[in-house]
mmCIF file of C-alpha atoms in Angstrom:
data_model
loop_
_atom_site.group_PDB
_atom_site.id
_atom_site.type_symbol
_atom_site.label_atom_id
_atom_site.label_comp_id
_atom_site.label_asym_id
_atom_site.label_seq_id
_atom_site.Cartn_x
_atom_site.Cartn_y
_atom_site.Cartn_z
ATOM 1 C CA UNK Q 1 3.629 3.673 6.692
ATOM 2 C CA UNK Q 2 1.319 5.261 3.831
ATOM 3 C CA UNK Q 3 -2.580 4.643 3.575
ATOM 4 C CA UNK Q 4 -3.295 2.340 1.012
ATOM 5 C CA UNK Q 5 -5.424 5.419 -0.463
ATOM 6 C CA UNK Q 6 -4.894 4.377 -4.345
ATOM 7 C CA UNK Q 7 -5.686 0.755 -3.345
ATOM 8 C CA UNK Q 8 -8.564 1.544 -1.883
ATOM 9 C CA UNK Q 9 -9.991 3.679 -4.511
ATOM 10 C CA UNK Q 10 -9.349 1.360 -7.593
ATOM 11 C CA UNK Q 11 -11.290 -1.722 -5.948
ATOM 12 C CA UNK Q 12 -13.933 0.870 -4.875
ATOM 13 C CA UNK Q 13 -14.459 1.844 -8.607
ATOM 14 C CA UNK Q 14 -15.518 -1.895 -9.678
ATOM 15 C CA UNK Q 15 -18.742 -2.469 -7.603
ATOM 16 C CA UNK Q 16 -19.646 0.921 -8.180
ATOM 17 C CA UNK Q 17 -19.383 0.422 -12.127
ATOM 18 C CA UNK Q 18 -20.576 -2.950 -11.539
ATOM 19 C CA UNK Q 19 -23.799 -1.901 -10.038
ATOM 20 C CA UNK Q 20 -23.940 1.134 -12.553
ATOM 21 C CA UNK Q 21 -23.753 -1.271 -15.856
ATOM 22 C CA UNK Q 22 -26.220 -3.172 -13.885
ATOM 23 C CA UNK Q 23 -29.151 -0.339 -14.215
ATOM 24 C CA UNK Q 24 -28.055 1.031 -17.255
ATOM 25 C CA UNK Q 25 -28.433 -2.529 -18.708
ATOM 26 C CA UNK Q 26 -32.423 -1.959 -18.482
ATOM 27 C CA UNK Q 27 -32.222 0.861 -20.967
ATOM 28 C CA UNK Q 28 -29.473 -0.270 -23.403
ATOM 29 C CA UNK Q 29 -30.615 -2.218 -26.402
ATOM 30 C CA UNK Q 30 -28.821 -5.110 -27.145
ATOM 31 C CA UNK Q 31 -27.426 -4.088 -30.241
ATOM 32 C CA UNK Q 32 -25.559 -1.846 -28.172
ATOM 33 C CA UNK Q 33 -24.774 -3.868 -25.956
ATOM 34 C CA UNK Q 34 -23.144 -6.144 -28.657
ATOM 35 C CA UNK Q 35 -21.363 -2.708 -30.159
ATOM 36 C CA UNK Q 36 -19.814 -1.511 -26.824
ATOM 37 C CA UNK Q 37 -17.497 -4.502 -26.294
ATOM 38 C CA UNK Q 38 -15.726 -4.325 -29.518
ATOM 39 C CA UNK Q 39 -14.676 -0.670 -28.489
ATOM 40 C CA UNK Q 40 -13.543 -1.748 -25.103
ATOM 41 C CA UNK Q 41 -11.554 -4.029 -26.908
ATOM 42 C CA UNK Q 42 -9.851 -1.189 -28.590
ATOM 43 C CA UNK Q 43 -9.468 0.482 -25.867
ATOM 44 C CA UNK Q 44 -7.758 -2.078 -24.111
ATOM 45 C CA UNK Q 45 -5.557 -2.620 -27.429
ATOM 46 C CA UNK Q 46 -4.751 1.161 -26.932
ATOM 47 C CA UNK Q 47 -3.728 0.981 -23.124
ATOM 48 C CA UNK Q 48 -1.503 -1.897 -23.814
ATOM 49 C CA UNK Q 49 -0.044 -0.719 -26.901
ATOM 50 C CA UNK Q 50 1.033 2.378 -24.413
ATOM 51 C CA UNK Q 51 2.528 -0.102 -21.572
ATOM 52 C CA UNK Q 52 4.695 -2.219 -24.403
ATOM 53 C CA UNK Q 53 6.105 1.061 -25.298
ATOM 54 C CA UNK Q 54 8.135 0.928 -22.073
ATOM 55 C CA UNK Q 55 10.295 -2.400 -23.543
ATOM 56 C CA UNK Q 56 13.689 -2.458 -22.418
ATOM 57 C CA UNK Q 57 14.828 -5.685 -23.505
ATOM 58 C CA UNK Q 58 12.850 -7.573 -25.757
ATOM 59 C CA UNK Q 59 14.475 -11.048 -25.243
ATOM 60 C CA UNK Q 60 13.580 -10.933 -21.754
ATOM 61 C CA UNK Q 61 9.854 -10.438 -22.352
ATOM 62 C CA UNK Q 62 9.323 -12.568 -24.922
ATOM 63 C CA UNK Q 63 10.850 -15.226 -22.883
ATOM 64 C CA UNK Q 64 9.207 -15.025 -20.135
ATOM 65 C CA UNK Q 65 5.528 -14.790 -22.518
ATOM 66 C CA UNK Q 66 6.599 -18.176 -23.817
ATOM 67 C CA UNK Q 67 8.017 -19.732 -20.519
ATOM 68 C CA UNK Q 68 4.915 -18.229 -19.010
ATOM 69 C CA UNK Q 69 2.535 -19.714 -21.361
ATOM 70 C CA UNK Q 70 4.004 -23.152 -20.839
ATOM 71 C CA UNK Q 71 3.933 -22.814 -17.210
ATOM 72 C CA UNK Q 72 0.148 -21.689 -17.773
ATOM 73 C CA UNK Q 73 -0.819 -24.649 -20.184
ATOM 74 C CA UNK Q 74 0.604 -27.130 -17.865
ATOM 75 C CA UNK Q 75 -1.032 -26.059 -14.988
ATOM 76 C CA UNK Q 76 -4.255 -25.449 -17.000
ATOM 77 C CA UNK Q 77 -5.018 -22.146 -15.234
ATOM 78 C CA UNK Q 78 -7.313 -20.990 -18.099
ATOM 79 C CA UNK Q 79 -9.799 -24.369 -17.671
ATOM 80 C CA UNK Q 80 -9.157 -23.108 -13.788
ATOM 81 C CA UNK Q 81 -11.046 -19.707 -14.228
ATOM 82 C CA UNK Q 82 -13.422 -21.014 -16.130
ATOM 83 C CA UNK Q 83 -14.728 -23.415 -13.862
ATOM 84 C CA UNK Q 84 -14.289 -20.266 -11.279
ATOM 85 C CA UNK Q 85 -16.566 -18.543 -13.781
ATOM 86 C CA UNK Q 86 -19.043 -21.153 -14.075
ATOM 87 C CA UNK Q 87 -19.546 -21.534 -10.306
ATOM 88 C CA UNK Q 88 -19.680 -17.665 -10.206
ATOM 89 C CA UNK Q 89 -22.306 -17.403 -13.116
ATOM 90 C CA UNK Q 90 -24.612 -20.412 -10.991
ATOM 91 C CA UNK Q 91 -24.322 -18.570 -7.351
ATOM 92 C CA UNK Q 92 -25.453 -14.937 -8.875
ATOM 93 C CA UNK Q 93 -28.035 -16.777 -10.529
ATOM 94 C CA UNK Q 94 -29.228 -18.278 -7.573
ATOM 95 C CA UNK Q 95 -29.405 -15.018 -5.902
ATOM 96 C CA UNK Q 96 -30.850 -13.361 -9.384
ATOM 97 C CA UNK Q 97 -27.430 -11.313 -9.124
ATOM 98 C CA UNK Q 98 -26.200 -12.268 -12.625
ATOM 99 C CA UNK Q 99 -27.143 -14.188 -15.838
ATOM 100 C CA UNK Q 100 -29.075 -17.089 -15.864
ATOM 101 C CA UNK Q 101 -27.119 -19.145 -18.269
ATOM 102 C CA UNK Q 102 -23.497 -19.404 -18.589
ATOM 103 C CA UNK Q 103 -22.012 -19.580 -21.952
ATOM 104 C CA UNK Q 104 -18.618 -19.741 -23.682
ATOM 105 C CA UNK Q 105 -18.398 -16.269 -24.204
ATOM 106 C CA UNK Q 106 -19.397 -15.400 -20.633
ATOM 107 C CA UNK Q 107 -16.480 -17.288 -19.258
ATOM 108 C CA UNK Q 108 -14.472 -15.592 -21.335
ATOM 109 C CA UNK Q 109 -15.568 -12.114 -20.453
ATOM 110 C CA UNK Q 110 -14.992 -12.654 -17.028
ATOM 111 C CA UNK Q 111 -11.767 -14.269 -17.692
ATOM 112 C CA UNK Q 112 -10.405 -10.848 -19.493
ATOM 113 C CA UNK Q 113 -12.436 -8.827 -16.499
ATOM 114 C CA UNK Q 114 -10.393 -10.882 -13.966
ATOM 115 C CA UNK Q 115 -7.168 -9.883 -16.128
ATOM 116 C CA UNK Q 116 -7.828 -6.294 -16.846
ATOM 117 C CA UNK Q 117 -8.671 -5.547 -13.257
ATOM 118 C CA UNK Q 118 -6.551 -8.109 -11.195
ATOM 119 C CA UNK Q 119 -3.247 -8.194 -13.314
ATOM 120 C CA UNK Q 120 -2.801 -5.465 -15.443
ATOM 121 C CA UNK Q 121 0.383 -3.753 -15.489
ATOM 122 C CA UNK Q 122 -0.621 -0.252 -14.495
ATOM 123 C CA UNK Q 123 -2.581 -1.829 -10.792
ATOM 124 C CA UNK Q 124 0.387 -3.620 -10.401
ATOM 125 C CA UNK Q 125 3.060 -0.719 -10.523
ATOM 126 C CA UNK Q 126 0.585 1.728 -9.271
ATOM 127 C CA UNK Q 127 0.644 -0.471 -6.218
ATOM 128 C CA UNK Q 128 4.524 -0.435 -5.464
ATOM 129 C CA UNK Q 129 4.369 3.270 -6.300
ATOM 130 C CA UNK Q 130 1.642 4.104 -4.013
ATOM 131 C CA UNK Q 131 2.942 1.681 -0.797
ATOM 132 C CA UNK Q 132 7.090 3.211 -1.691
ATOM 133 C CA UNK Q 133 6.621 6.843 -1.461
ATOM 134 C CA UNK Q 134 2.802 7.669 -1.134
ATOM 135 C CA UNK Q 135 2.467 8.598 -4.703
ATOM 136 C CA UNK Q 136 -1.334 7.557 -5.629
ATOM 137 C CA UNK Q 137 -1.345 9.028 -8.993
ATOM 138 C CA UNK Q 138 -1.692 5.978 -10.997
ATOM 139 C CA UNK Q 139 -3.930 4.275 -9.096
ATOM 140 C CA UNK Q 140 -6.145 6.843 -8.985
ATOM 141 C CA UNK Q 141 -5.574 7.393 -12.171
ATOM 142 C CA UNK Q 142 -6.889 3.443 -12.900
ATOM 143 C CA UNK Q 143 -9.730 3.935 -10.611
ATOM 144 C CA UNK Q 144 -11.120 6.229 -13.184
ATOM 145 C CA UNK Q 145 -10.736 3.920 -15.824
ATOM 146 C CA UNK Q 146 -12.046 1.070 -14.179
ATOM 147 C CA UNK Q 147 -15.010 2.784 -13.376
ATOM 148 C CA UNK Q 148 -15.876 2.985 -16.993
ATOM 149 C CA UNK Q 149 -14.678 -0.560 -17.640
ATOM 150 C CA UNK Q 150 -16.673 -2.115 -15.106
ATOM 151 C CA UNK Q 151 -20.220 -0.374 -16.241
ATOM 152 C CA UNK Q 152 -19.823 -1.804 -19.865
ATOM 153 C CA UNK Q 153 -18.583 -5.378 -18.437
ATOM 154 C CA UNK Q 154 -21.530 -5.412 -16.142
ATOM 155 C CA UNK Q 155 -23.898 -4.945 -19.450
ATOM 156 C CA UNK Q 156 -23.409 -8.073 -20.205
ATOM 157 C CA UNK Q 157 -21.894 -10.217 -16.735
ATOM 158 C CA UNK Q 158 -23.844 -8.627 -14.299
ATOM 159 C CA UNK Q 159 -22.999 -8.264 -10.497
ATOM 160 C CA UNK Q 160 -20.310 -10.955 -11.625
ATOM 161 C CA UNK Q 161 -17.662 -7.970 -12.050
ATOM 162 C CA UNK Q 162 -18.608 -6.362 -8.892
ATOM 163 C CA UNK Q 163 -16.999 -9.726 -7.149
ATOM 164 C CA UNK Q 164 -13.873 -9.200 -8.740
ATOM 165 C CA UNK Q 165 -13.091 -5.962 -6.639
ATOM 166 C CA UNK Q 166 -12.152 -8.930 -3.516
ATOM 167 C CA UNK Q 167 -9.452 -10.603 -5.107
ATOM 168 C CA UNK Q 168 -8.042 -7.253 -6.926
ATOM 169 C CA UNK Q 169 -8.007 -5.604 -3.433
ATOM 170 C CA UNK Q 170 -6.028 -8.902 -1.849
ATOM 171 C CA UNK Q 171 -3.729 -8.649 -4.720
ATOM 172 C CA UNK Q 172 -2.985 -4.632 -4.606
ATOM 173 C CA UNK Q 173 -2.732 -4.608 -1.009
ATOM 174 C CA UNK Q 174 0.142 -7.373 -0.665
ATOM 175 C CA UNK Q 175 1.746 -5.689 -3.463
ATOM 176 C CA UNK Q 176 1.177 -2.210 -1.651
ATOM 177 C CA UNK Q 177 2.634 -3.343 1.955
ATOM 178 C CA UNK Q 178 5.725 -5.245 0.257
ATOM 179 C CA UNK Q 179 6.541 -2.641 -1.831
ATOM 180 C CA UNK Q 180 9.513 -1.243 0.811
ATOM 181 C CA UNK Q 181 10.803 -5.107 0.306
ATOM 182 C CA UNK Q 182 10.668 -5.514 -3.813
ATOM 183 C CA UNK Q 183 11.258 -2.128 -5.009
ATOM 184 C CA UNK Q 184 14.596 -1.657 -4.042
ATOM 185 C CA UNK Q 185 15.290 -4.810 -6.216
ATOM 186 C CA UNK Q 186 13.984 -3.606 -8.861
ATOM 187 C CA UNK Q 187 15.687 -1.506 -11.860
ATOM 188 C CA UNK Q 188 14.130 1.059 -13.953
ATOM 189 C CA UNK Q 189 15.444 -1.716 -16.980
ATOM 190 C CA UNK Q 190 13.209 -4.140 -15.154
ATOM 191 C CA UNK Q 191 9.993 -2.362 -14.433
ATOM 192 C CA UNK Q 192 9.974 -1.506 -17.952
ATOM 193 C CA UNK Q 193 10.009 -5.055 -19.269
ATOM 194 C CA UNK Q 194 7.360 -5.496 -16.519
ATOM 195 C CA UNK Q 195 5.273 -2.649 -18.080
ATOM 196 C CA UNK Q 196 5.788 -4.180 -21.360
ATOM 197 C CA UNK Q 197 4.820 -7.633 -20.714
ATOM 198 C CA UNK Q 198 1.647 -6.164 -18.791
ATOM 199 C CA UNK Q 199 1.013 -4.508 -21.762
ATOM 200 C CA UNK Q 200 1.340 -7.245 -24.008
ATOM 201 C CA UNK Q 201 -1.207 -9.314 -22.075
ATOM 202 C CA UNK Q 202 -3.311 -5.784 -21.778
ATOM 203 C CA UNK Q 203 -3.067 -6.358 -25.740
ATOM 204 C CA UNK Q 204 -4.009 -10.261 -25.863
ATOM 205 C CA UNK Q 205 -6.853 -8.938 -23.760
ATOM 206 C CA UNK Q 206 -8.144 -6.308 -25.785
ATOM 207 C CA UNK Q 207 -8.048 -9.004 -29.220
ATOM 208 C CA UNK Q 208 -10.177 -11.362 -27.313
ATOM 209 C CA UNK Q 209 -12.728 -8.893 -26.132
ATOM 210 C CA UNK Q 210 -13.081 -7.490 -29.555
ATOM 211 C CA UNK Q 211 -13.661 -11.038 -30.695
ATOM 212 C CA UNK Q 212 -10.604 -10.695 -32.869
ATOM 213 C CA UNK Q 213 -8.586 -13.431 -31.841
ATOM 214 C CA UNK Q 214 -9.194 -15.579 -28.776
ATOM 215 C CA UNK Q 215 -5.897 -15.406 -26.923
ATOM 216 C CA UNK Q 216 -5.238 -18.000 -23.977
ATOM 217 C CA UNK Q 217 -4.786 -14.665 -21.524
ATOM 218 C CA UNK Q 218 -5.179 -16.955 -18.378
ATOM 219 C CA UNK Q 219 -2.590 -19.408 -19.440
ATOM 220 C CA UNK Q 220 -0.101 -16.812 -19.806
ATOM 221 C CA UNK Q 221 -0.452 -14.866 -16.172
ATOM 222 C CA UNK Q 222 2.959 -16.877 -14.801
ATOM 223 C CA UNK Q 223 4.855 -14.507 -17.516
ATOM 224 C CA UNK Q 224 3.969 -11.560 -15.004
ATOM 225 C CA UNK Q 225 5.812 -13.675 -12.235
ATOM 226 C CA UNK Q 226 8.888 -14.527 -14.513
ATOM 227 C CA UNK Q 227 9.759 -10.748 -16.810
ATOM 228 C CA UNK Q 228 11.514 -9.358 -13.768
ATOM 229 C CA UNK Q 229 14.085 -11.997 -12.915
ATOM 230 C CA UNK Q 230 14.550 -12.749 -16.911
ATOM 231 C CA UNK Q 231 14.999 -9.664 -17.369
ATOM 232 C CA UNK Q 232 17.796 -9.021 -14.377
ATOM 233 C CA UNK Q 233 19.066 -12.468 -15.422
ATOM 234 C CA UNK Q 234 19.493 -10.774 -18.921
ATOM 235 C CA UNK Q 235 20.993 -7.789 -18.405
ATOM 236 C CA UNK Q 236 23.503 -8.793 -15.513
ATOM 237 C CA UNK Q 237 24.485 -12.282 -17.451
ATOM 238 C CA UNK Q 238 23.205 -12.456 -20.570
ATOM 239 C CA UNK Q 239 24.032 -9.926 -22.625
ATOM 240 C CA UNK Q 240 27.647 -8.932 -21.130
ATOM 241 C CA UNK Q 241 28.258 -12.489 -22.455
ATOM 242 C CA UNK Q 242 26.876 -11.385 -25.984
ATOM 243 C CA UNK Q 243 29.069 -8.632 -25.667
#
């Protein structure tokens, strides 16, 4: 049994960025403030652009986006994070933690933070890796980035990001101590239309921090839970039938 090193690391890098973005905030004007998240937008857009690169089969993952998205709508999981958010936002405030007032755009900050540290692709694999074979490279790897991440979210949100280190360690570690169970199930073909779809969603992400396009991001988490058995379903069924 490996040490969940990796794990470890990456949910140690958001309070620490957290609480960094938090002092730095005193100095930063807010007209950089308003300039920094449009880059981190990019820079999401360039992470996930990088992820969808790994596609292996493209009906798969675009299935599972639109079965996902349904799924999402229907359980309204985006209206669920906000009110997450908004309860958030009103405890740090009480405990002069976080902003005072919590907006639109707040709740949909900390809906992309949530994504981008909870769900993104890279933890995700980086977590199987690390708990199969030892192999922290990737999570370290993210660590590094979320470091920076979390200092320019916490500009703006606060303390709020430094919260979302608990569920992003409960997440990584099941994924890290299960990893002898689901990664002998899974093919190369399927943890590259895993990658893909994480990097889709990475993409989504990085749109609606930009404030190009407001993408439903929470509404379409289930796809993460459906690309792997589409995409078995499609290459063992599917497409022999197809020929």
């Amino acid at each position: 049994m490996y040490v969940p090193i990796g794990v470890l690391a990456t949910c140690a890098a958001v309070p620490l960025g957290g609480t960094l973005g938090v002092l730095l905030s005193r100095w930063i004007p807010e007209r950089l403030r308003n300039n920094l998240m449009p880059i981190f937008g990019l820079s999401a857009l360039l992470i996930g652009v990088v992820n969808a690169l790994k596609l292996s089969q493209m009906p798969a993952v675009v299935l599972s986006l639109i079965l996902g998205l349904i799924i999402g709508e229907l359980l309204q999981l985006e209206k669920l994070f906000h009110k997450g958010a908004v309860r958030l936002a009103a405890g740090m405030s009480r405990l002069s933690m976080g902003p005072s007032e919590g907006g639109e755009k707040m709740k949909e900050d900390f809906v992309s933070v949530l994504v981008i540290f909870c769900f993104s692709g890279t933890g995700i694999f980086g977590a199987l890796q690390s708990g199969l074979n030892g192999d922290h490279t990737v999570l370290l790897t993210k660590a590094i980035m979320d470091l920076f991440t979390a200092v320019i979210f916490a500009i703006t949100l606060g303390h709020m990001v430094s919260v979302v280190c608990l569920p992003e360690l409960v997440i990584l570690l099941v994924l890290f101590f299960s990893a002898g169970l689901l990664m002998p199930l899974v093919s190369e073909t399927m943890l590259g239309d895993f990658m893909a779809c994480g990097g889709l969603l990475t993409i989504a992400t990085g749109f609606r921090v930009a404030g190009i396009k407001s993408y439903p991001v929470g509404n379409m988490l289930p796809a993460l839970v459906l690309v792997m058995p589409l995409s078995a379903l499609w290459g063992s069924v599917i497409q022999p039938l197809l020929g």
